[in-house]
Amino acid sequence: MAALGLLGQVSARGSAMEGDCLSCMKYLMFIFNFFIFLGGSFLLGVGIWVLVDPMGFREIVAANPLLFTGVYVILAMGSMLFLLGFLGCCGAIRENKCLLLFFFMLILFIFLAELAAAILAFLFREHLTREYFTRELKRHYQGHNNTDVFASTWNAIMTTFDCCGVNGPEDFEESLFRLLNSNKMVPEACCQRNSYPGDISMEQCVSGSMAFRHNKGCYSAMVDHFETYIYTAGALAIVVLTIELFAMVFAMCLFKGIQ
């Protein structure tokens, strides 16, 4: 009888420890999903900001169809992370096995999609090089043309970042722009902001005077402007992937622990 009592006490203690472990896992699951919820909210906010930003960031991104498509990918990922974070929190608190399994499958799909996107970004990195943008600028830029999306986008970039060309004003040599505008060395968008149509400084700018134009290339100007944000976005992506991985582990452990 004493042995049976001792065995019962050990069993009770084991059950209590298992319950405490399950409770700890539940709250850890909630915390991780709360961070996923915050990450999704951030990505959703960034995507919406890019699309409605009044300072022309939408036109800047539109310079490359791959980047513009990326905005909608960010919106989609942000929306799904937002939803998954909410579902994960509810599934953990309510200890619902169906909800936890659904959460695990969806977050696994997103995790694999994000890895695939990172691999594709690495494989197609040549589309974001100086040489690529320089080649496209020389082939397609027409100058001041409101009906051409490519030209309007580049005009917005050069005006916003006070720059000229990809590497500098020399990019317009032997270009489509020079063929269409033989009397101009650079487009009006390269001129300093105190210049305006009909002004002497504008005429000197487009004729090649370095004193009235921006001489810095847009590639360097944009890298300098977004360098901090690029590193921040990269670090955030790593953090989000890590959180998703831990969330999947906790979801499976909680799923198996629920009776």
Coordinates of C-alpha atoms in Angstrom, one line a residue, residues 28-166:
L28 CA 5.8 31.1 -24.9
M29 CA 3.7 30.3 -28.0
F30 CA 1.6 33.3 -27.3
I31 CA 4.7 35.6 -27.0
F32 CA 6.2 34.4 -30.2
N33 CA 3.0 34.8 -32.1
F34 CA 2.6 38.2 -30.7
F35 CA 5.9 39.2 -32.2
I36 CA 4.8 37.6 -35.5
F37 CA 1.7 39.7 -35.3
L38 CA 3.8 42.8 -34.8
G39 CA 6.1 41.9 -37.7
G40 CA 3.1 41.4 -40.0
S41 CA 1.7 44.7 -38.9
F42 CA 5.1 46.4 -39.7
L43 CA 5.3 44.8 -43.2
L44 CA 1.7 45.7 -43.9
G45 CA 2.3 49.3 -42.9
V46 CA 5.5 49.5 -45.1
G47 CA 3.7 48.1 -48.1
I48 CA 0.7 50.5 -47.7
W49 CA 3.1 53.5 -47.1
V50 CA 5.0 52.7 -50.3
L51 CA 1.8 52.6 -52.3
V52 CA 0.3 55.8 -50.9
D53 CA 3.4 57.8 -50.0
P54 CA 3.0 61.4 -51.3
M55 CA 6.7 61.9 -51.8
G56 CA 6.9 59.7 -54.9
F57 CA 8.4 56.6 -53.5
R58 CA 5.9 54.6 -55.5
E59 CA 7.4 56.0 -58.7
I60 CA 10.9 55.2 -57.5
V61 CA 10.0 51.6 -56.9
A62 CA 8.3 51.4 -60.2
A63 CA 11.6 51.9 -62.0
N64 CA 12.0 48.2 -61.9
P65 CA 9.0 45.9 -62.3
L66 CA 10.7 43.3 -60.0
L67 CA 10.9 45.9 -57.2
F68 CA 7.3 47.0 -57.8
T69 CA 6.1 43.4 -57.6
G70 CA 8.0 43.1 -54.4
V71 CA 5.8 45.8 -52.8
Y72 CA 2.7 43.5 -53.3
V73 CA 4.7 40.6 -52.0
I74 CA 5.4 42.6 -48.9
L75 CA 1.7 43.4 -48.6
A76 CA 0.7 39.8 -49.0
M77 CA 3.3 38.5 -46.5
G78 CA 2.4 41.2 -44.0
S79 CA -1.3 40.4 -44.2
M80 CA -0.7 36.7 -43.7
L81 CA 1.7 37.2 -40.8
F82 CA -0.8 39.6 -39.3
L83 CA -3.5 36.9 -39.6
L84 CA -1.3 34.0 -38.4
G85 CA 0.0 35.9 -35.4
F86 CA -3.6 36.5 -34.4
L87 CA -4.6 32.9 -35.0
G88 CA -1.5 31.6 -33.2
C89 CA -2.3 33.7 -30.1
C90 CA -5.9 32.5 -30.0
G91 CA -4.9 28.8 -30.6
A92 CA -2.3 29.0 -27.8
I93 CA -4.6 30.6 -25.2
R94 CA -7.6 28.4 -26.0
E95 CA -5.5 25.2 -26.5
N96 CA -7.3 24.4 -29.7
K97 CA -5.6 21.5 -31.5
C98 CA -7.3 22.2 -34.9
L99 CA -6.3 25.8 -34.8
L100 CA -2.7 25.0 -33.8
L101 CA -2.4 22.5 -36.7
F102 CA -3.9 25.0 -39.1
F103 CA -1.5 27.6 -37.8
F104 CA 1.5 25.3 -38.2
M105 CA 0.7 24.4 -41.8
L106 CA 0.2 28.0 -42.9
I107 CA 3.3 29.3 -41.2
L108 CA 5.3 26.5 -42.7
F109 CA 4.1 27.5 -46.1
I110 CA 5.0 31.1 -45.5
F111 CA 8.4 30.2 -44.1
L112 CA 9.2 28.2 -47.2
A113 CA 7.8 30.9 -49.5
E114 CA 10.1 33.5 -47.8
L115 CA 13.1 31.2 -48.2
A116 CA 12.2 30.8 -51.9
A117 CA 11.9 34.6 -52.3
A118 CA 15.3 35.1 -50.7
I119 CA 16.8 32.5 -53.1
L120 CA 15.2 34.2 -56.1
A121 CA 16.4 37.6 -55.0
F122 CA 19.9 36.2 -54.8
L123 CA 19.6 34.5 -58.2
F124 CA 18.3 37.7 -59.9
R125 CA 20.6 40.1 -58.1
E126 CA 22.1 41.1 -61.4
H127 CA 18.9 43.1 -62.1
L128 CA 19.8 45.5 -59.3
T129 CA 23.4 46.3 -60.4
R130 CA 24.7 49.6 -61.8
E131 CA 25.3 48.0 -65.2
Y132 CA 21.7 46.8 -65.5
F133 CA 20.2 50.2 -64.6
T134 CA 22.8 52.1 -66.8
R135 CA 22.0 49.9 -69.8
E136 CA 18.2 50.3 -69.3
L137 CA 18.6 54.1 -68.9
K138 CA 20.6 54.4 -72.1
R139 CA 18.2 52.3 -74.1
H140 CA 14.8 53.6 -72.9
Y141 CA 15.1 57.1 -71.3
Q142 CA 13.5 59.8 -73.5
G143 CA 13.7 62.8 -71.3
H144 CA 10.8 65.0 -70.4
N145 CA 7.9 62.8 -71.5
N146 CA 4.8 62.6 -69.3
T147 CA 3.3 59.8 -71.3
D148 CA 6.3 57.4 -70.8
V149 CA 6.3 55.7 -67.5
F150 CA 10.0 54.8 -67.6
A151 CA 11.0 58.5 -68.3
S152 CA 8.6 59.8 -65.7
T153 CA 9.9 57.4 -63.1
W154 CA 13.5 58.4 -63.8
N155 CA 12.6 62.1 -63.7
A156 CA 11.0 61.5 -60.3
I157 CA 14.1 59.7 -59.0
M158 CA 16.5 62.4 -60.2
T159 CA 14.4 65.2 -58.8
T160 CA 13.8 63.5 -55.5
F161 CA 17.4 62.5 -54.8
D162 CA 19.1 65.5 -56.5
C163 CA 21.1 63.2 -58.8
C164 CA 21.7 62.6 -62.5
G165 CA 21.8 59.3 -64.4
V166 CA 22.9 56.1 -62.7

